[in-house]
Coordinates of C-alpha atoms and ligand atoms in Angstrom, one line a residue:
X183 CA 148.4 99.1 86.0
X184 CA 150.6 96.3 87.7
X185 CA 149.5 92.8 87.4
X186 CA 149.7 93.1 91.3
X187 CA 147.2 96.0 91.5
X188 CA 144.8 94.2 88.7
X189 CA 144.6 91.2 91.0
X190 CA 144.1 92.9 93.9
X191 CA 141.3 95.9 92.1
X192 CA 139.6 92.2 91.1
X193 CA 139.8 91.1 94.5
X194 CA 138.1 94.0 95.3
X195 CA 135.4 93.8 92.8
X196 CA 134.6 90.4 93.6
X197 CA 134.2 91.4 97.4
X198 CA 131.7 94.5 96.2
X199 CA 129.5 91.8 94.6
X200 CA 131.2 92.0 91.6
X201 CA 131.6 89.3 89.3
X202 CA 131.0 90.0 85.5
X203 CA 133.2 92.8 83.4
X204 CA 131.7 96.2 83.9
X205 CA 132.6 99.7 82.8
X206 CA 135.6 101.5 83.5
X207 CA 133.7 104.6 85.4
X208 CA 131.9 101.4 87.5
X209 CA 134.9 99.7 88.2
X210 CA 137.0 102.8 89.7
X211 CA 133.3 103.9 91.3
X212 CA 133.5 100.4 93.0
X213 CA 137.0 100.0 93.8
X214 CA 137.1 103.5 95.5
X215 CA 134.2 102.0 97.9
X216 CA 136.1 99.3 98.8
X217 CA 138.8 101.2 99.9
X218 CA 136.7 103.6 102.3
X219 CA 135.8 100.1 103.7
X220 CA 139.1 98.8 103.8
X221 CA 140.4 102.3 105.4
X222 CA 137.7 102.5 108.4
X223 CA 139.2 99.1 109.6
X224 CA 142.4 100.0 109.5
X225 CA 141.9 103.6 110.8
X226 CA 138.8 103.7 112.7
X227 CA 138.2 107.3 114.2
X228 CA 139.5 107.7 118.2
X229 CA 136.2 107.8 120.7
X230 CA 135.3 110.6 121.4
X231 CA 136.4 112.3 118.2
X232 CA 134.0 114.9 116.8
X233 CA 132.2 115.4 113.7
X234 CA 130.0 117.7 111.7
X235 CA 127.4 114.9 111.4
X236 CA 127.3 111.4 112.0
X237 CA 125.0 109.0 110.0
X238 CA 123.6 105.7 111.7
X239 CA 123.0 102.7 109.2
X240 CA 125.1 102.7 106.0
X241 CA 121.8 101.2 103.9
X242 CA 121.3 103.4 100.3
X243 CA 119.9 105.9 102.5
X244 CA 122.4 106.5 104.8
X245 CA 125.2 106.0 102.3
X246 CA 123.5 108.9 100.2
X247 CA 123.4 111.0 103.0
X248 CA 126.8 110.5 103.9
X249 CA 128.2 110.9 100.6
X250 CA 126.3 114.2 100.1
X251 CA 127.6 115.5 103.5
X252 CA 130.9 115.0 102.9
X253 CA 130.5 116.3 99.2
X254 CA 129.5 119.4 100.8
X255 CA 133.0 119.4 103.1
X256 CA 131.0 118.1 106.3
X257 CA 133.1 116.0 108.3
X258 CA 131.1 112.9 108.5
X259 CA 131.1 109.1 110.0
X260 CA 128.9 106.5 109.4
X261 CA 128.0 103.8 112.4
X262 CA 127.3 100.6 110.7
X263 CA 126.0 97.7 112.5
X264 CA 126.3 94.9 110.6
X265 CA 130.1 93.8 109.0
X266 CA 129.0 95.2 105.5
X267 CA 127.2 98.0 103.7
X268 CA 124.2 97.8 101.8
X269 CA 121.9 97.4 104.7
X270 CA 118.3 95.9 102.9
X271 CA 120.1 95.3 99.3
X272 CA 123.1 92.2 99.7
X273 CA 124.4 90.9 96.4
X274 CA 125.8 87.4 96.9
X275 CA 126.6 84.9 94.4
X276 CA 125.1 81.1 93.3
X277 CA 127.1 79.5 90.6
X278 CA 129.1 81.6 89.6
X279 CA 126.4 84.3 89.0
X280 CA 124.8 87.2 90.9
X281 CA 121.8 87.0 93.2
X282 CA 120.2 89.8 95.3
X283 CA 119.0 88.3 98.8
X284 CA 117.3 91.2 99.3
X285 CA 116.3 95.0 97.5
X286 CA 116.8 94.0 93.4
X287 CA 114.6 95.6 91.0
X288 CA 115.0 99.4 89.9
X289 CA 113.3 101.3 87.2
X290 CA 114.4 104.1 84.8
X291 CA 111.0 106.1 86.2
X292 CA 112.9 105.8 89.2
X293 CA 114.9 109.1 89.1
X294 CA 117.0 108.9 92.7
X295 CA 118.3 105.4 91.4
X296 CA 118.8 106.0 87.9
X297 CA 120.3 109.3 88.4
X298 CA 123.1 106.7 90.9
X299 CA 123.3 104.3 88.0
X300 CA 124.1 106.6 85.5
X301 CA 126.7 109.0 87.6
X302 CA 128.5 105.4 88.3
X303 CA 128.0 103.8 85.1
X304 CA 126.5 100.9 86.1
X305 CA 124.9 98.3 83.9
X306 CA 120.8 96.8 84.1
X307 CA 120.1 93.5 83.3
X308 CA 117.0 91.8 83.3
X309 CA 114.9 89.1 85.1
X310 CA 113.8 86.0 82.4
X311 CA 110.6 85.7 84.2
X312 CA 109.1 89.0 85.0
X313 CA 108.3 89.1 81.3
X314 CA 107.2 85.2 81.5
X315 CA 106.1 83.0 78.5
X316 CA 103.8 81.1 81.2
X317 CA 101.5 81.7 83.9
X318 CA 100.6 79.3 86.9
X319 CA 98.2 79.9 89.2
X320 CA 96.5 78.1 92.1
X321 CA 92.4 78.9 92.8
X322 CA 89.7 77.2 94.2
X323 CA 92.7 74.6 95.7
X324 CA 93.4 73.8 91.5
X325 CA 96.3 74.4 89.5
X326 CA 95.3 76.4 86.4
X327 CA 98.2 77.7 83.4
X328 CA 97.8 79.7 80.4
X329 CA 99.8 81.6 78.3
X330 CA 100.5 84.7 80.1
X331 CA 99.3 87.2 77.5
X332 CA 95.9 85.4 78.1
X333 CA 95.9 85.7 81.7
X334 CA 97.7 89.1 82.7
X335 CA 95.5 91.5 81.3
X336 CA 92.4 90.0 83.0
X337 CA 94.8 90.3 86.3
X338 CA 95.3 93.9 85.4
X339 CA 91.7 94.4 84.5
X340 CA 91.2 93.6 87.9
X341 CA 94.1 95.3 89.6
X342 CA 92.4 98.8 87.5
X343 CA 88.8 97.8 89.4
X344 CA 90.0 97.3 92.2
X345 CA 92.0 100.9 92.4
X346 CA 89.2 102.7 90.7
X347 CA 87.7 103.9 94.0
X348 CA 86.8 107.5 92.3
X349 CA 85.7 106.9 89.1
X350 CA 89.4 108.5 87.7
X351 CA 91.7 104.9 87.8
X352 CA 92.5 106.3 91.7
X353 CA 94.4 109.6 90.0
X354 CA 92.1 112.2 92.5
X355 CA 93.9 110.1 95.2
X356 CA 97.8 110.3 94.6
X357 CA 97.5 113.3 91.5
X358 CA 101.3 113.6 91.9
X359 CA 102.7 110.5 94.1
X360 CA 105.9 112.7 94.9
X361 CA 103.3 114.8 96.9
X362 CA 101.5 112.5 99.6
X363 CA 99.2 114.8 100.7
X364 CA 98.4 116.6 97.6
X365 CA 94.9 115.4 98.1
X366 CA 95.1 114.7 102.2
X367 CA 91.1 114.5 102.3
X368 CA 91.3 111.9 99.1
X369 CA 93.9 110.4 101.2
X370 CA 92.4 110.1 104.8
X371 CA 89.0 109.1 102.9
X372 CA 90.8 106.0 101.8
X373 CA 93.6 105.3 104.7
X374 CA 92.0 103.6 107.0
X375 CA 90.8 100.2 104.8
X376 CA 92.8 97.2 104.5
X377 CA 93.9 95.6 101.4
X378 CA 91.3 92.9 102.1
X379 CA 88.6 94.7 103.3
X380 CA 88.5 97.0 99.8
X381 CA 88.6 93.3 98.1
X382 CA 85.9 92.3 99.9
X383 CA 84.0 95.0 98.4
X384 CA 84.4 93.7 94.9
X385 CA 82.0 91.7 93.1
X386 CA 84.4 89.7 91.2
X387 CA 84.7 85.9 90.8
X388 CA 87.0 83.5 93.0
X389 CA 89.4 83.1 90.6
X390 CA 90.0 86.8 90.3
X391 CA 90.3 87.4 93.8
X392 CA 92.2 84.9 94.5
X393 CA 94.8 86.0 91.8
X394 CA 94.3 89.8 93.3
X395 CA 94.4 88.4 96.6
X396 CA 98.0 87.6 95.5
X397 CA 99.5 90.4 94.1
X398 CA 97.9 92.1 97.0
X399 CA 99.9 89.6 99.8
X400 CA 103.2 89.9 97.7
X401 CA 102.9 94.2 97.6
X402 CA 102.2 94.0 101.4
X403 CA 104.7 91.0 102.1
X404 CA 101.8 89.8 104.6
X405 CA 98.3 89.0 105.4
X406 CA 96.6 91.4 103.5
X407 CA 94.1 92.4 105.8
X408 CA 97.2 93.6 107.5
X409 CA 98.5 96.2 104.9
X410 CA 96.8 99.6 103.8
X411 CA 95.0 99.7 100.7
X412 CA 96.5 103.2 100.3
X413 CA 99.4 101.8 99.8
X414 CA 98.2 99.9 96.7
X415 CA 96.8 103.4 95.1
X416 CA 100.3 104.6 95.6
X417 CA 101.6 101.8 94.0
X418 CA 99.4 102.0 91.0
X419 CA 100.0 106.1 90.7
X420 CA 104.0 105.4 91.0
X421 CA 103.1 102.6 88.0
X422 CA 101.3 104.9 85.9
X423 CA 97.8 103.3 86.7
X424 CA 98.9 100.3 84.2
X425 CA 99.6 96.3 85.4
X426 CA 102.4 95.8 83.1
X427 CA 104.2 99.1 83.8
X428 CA 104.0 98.4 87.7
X429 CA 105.1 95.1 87.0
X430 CA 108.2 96.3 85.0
X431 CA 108.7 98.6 87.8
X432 CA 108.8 96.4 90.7
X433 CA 110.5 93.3 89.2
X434 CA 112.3 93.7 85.5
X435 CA 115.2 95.2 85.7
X436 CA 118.4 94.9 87.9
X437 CA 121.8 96.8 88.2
X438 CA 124.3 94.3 86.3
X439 CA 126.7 94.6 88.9
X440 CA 124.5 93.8 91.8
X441 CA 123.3 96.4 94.3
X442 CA 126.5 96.1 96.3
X443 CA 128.5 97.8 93.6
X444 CA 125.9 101.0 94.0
X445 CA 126.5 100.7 97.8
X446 CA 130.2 100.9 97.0
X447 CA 130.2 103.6 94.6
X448 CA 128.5 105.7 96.9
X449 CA 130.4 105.4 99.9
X450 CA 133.9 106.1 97.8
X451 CA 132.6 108.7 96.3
X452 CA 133.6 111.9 99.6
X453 CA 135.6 111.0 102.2
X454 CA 132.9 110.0 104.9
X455 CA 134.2 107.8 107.3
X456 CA 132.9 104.3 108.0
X457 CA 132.7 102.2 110.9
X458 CA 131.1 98.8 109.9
X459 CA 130.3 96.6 112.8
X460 CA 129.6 99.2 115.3
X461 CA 125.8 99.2 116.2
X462 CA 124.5 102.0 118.1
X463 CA 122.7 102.0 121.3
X464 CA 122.1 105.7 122.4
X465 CA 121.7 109.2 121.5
X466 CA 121.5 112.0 123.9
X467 CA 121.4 115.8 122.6
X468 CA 122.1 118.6 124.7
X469 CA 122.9 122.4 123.7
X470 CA 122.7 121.0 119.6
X471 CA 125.7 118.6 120.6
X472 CA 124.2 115.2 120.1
X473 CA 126.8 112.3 121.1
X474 CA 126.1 109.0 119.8
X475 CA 127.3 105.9 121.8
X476 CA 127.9 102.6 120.2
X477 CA 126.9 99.1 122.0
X478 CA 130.7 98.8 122.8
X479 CA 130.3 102.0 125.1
X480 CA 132.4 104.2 122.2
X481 CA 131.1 107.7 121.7
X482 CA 131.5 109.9 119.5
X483 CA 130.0 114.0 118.9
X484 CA 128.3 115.4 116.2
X485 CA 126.4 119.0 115.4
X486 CA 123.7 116.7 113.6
X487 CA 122.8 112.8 113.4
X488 CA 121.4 111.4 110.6
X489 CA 119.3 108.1 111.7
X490 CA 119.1 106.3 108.7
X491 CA 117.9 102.5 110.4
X492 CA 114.8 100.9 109.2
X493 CA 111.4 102.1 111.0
X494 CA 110.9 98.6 112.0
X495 CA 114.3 99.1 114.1
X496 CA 113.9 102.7 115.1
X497 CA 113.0 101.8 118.8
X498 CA 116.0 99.8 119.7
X499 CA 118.0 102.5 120.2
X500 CA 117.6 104.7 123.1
X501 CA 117.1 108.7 122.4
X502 CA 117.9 111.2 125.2
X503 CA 115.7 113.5 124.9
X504 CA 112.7 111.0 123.6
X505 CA 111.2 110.9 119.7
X506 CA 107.8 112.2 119.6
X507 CA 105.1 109.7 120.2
X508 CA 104.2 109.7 116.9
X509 CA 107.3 108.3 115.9
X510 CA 107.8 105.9 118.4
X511 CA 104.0 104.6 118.2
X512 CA 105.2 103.6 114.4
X513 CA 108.1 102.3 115.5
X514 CA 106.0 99.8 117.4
X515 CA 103.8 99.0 115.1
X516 CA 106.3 98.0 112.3
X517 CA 105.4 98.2 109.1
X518 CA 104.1 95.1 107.2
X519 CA 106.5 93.7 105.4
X520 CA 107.8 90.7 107.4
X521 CA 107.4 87.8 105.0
X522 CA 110.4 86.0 103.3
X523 CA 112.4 86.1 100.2
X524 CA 114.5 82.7 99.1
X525 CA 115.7 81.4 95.8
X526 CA 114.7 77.8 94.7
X527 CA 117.2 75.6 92.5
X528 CA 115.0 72.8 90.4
X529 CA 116.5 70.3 87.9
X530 CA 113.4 71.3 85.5
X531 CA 114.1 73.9 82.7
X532 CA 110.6 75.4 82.7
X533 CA 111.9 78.2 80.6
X534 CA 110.3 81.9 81.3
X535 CA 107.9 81.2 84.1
X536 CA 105.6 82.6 86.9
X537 CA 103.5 80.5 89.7
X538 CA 100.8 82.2 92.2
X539 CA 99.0 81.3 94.9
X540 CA 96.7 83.0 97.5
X541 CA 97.4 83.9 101.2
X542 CA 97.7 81.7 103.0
X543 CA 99.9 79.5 100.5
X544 CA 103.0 79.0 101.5
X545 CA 104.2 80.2 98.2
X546 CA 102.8 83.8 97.0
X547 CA 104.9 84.1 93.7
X548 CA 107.7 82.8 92.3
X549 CA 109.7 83.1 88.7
X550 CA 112.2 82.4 86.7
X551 CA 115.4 84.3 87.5
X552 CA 117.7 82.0 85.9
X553 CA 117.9 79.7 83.2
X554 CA 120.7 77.8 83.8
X555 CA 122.3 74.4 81.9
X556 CA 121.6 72.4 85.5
X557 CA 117.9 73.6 85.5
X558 CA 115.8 76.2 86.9
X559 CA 116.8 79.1 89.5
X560 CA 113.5 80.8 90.6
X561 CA 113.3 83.7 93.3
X562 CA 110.3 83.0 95.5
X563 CA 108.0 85.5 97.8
X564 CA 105.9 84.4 100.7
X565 CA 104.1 85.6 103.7
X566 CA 105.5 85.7 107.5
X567 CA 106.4 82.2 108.2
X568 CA 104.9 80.7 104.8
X569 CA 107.9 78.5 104.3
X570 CA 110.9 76.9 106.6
X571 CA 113.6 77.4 104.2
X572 CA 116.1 74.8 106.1
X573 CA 113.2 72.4 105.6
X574 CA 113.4 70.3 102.6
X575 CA 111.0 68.1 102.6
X576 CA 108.1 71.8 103.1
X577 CA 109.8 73.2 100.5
X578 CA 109.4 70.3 98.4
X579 CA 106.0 70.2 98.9
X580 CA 105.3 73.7 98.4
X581 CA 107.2 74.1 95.3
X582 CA 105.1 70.9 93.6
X583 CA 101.8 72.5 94.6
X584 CA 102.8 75.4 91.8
X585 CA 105.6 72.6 89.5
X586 CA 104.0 69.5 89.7
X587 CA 107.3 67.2 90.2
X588 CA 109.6 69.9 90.7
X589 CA 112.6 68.4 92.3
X590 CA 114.7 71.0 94.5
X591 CA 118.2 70.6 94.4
X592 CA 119.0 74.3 96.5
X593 CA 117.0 76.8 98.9
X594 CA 119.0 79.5 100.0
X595 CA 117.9 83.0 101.2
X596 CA 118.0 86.1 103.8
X597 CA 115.8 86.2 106.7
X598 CA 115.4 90.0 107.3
X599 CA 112.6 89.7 109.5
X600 CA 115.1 88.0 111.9
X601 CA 118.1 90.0 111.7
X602 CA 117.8 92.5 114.6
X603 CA 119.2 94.9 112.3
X604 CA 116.2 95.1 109.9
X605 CA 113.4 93.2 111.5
X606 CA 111.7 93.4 107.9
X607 CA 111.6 93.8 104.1
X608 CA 110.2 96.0 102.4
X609 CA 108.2 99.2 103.7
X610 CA 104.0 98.6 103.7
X611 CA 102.2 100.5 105.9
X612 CA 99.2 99.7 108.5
X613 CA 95.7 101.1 107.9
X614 CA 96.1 104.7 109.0
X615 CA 99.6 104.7 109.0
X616 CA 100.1 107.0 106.4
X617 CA 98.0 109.9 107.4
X618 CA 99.1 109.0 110.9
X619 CA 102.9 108.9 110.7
X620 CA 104.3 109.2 107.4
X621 CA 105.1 113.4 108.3
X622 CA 106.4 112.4 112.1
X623 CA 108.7 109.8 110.7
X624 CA 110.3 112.5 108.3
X625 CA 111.0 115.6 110.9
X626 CA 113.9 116.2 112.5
X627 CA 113.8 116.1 116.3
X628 CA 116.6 119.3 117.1
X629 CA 119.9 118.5 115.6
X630 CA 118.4 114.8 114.8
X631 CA 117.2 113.8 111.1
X632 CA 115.5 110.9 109.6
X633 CA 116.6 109.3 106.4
X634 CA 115.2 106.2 105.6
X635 CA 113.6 104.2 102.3
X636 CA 110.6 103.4 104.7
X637 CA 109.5 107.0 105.2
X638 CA 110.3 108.4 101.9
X639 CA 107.7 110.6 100.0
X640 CA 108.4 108.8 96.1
X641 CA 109.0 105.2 96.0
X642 CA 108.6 104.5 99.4
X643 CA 110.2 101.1 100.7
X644 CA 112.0 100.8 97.8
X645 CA 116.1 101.5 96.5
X646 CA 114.7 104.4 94.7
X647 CA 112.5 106.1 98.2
X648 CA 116.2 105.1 99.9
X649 CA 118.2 107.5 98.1
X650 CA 115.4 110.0 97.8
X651 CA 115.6 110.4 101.6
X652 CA 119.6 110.9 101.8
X653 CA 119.7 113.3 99.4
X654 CA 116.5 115.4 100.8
X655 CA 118.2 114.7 104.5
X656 CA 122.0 115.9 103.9
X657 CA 120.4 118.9 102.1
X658 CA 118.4 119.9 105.4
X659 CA 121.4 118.9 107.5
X660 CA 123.7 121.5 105.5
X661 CA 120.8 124.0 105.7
X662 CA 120.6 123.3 109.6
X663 CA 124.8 123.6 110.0
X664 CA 125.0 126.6 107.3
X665 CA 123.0 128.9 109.8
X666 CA 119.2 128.1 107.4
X667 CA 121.3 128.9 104.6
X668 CA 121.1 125.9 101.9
Ligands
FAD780 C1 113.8 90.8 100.4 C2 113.7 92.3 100.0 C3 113.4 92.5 98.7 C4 113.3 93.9 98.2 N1 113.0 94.1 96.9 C5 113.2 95.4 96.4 C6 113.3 95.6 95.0 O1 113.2 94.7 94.2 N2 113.4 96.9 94.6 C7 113.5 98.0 95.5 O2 113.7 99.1 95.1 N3 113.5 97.7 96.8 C8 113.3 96.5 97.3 N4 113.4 96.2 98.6 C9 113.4 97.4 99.5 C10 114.8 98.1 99.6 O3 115.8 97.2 99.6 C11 114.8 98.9 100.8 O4 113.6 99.8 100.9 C12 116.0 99.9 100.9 O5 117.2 99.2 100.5 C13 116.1 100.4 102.3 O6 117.2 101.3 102.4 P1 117.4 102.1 103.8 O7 118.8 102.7 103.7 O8 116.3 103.0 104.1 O9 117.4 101.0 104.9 P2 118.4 99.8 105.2 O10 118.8 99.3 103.9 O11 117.7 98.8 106.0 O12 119.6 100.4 105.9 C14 119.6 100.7 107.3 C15 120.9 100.4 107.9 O13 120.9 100.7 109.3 C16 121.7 99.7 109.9 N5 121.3 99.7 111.3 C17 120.2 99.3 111.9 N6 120.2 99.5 113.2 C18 121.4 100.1 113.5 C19 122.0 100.5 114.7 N7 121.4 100.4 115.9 N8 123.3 101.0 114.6 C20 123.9 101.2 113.4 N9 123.3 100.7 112.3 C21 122.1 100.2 112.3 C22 121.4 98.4 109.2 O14 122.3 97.4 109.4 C23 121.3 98.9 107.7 O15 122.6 98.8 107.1 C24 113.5 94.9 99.1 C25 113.9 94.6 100.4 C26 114.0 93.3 100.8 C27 114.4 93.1 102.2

């Protein structure tokens, strides 16, 4: 390879959220990504051109779906709204090193993602403080810490209680998580209490519910009188009914090159076509010709659409004929998670660390995700509108409620909830919600399918549900243009 070329595949890398050396396999995966990027701006498709299927929202769902598509020799484009791929998951970069502003943590129990990691040879690296040396907690209005190993499996005690609604650890409930409705009366039996109202029924002390009170606020990313306690026996099945597995589940272990090498890999891998920047307005189907008209007034034609947008999002764009009511009831409704993420930078080396505080704090939880030379680099959780992040002085505040004289020298973040384009974080769903709208949300409307993280049947509202949902949806599109033939 020319020096020329090297410079310019690094340039590419970097772009991809690449920063660190990575495998061979990754690096081509990546580079080929950035080139489907680079070649949908410099040959967008004509309006009015038409395709086998187009796919709205290039987040790991609609990515997957794409790719799987045009694996299968399905002429496919890919309407992206925002000026980059990745949709949820956004690698960016503070001091030199990788953060996530949004979807991080994946799991090897998490087939859809490992299965991506592994096909693109990506790395996994790991977050210092989700295995942390120290615990911090707030109850009662008081600062408490201990030794994690002291604390933790009194939390998880807890967290077992609490889920133990049939005398089984919740297992009659969600048997086989993969299957929802496996046990639909278990399911319906239990889908219409809040998180807080099955706390409420607990006879525990205050310092335990107010430490269960924040793992339940985190999960939900809200009030939790808000979120299902379904949900949390979902959770806890996907976790194999054990605190320290969930944990490692939900917040260990990251892909070394940051989630916007996976995007990358996936889009270069086919020859979908992408169009970043292009959000669409409308979709009107007539005669199993659907044609799909950007907010520019572009349209293009398609035998099937793939809306891959967040639920949260669904109803901004404008269906001809109109989604069931179901569907569009949900879309209303949003799901729960609409509280923030952000990143704290504090002078203080704390070493392996994790702080807690009950709703309404303005802090939930926060750890150590870097140890750096300059101090401390935590990644903080809170509920919707727990924390102004452009205000120092609050932030401050809240960070010395959990570090007694933490001084921050950074705050950065993401606010999802804002962005038009997302209107949320992670999927949670309302009391009911489930039994409800989880089936709607998932069935194709005529030549119209749904691909999305937040109605996924595995690990919904995460990277893994994401890519679980394209591959399930380009397999039912190619059934649906193959004549019922798969
Ligand atoms: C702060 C945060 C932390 C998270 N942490 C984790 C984690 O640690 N682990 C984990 O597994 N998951 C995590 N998640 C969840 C995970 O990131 C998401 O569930 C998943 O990435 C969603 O993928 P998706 O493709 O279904 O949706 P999205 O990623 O939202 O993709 C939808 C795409 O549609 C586009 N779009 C929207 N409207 C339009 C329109 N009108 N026209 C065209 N395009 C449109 C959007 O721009 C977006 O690119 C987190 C999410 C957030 C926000």
């Amino acid at each position: 390879m020319t020096n020329a070329t090297n410079n310019s595949r690094r340039q590419f890398l970097r772009n991809a959220g690449v920063l660190m050396a990575t495998s061979a396999l990754a690096a081509n995966a990546i580079a080929a990504g950035q080139e489907r990027v680079e070649k949908g701006r410099k040959e967008p498709p004509k309006p009015g051109d038409h395709f086998d299927v187009i796919v709205i929202g290039g987040g790991m769902a609609g990515l997957t779906a794409a790719r799987d598509c045009a694996l299968r020799g399905m002429k496919t484009l890919v309407l992206e709204a925002r000026n980059r791929i990745g949709g949820r998951t956004f690698t960016s970069e503070y001091g030199g090193k990788h953060v996530e502003l949004g979807g991080t943590w994946i799991h090897w129990s998490q087939g859809f993602v490992w299965n991506e990691v592994t096909r693109y040879g990506l790395g996994i690296t790991e977050s210092p403080g989700a295995a942390a040396d120290t615990t911090a907690w707030i109850t009662d209005g008081k600062l408490k810490s201990a030794p994690s190993m002291e604390i933790w499996p009194q939390i998880g005690k807890a967290m077992a209680d609490y889920c133990n609604v049939d005398e089984a650890g919740g297992r009659t409930v969600f048997p086989r998580p993969y299957e929802p409705f496996l046990a639909r009366d278990k399911v319906r039996e239990w889908d219409r209490l809040s998180l807080m109202q099955r706390l409420e029924q607990m006879k525990i002390s205050r310092e335990m519910r107010d430490l269960l009170n924040v793992q339940l606020t985190i999960n939900c990313h809200n009030d939790p009188s808000q979120g299902a306690f379904i949900d949390m026996l979902r959770w806890w099945s996907l976790g194999d009914y054990d605190m320290f597995l969930m944990f490692d589940k939900l917040a260990r272990y990251k892909i070394a090159e940051g989630t916007g090498a996976l995007a990358h890999a996936i889009i270069g891998d086919g020859d979908a076509q992408l169009l970043l920047s292009t959000p669409v307005k409308a979709v009107a189907t007539q005669g199993g010709r659907s044609v799909v008209t950007t907010a520019k007034g572009d349209s293009y034609s398609a035998g099937a659409v793939i809306c891959a947008v967040p639920q949260n999002v669904l109803s901004s764009i404008a269906f001809t004929p109109g989604l069931s009511a179901q569907k569009v009831k949900a879309a209303q409704a949003g799901h729960t998670g609409t509280g923030y993420k952000c990143y704290i930078h504090i002078k203080q080396k704390i070493g392996k660390w994790i702080g807690m505080a009950p709703y309404p704090s303005p802090i939930t939880q926060m750890w150590t995700e870097q140890e750096r030379d300059d101090g401390t680099l935590l990644v903080c959780f809170g509920p919707p509108g727990g924390l102004d992040q452009n205000d120092e002085e609050q932030v401050q505040l809240a960070v010395r409620q959990l570090i007694p004289g933490a001084e921050v020298v950074a705050v950065f973040g993401y606010e999802w909830t804002v962005d038009p384009y997302s209107k949320g974080t992670w999927c949670w769903y309302r009391p009911g919600m489930l039994s409800d709208s989880l089936e709607a949300l998932r069935t194709a409307e005529g030549p119209i399918h749904f691909a999305s993280a937040d109605s996924a049947n595995g690990w919904r509202g995460f990277i893994d549900g994401a890519i679980q949902s394209g591959v399930e949806t380009a397999h039912n599109v190619f059934k649906q243009l193959n004549g019922g033939k798969a």
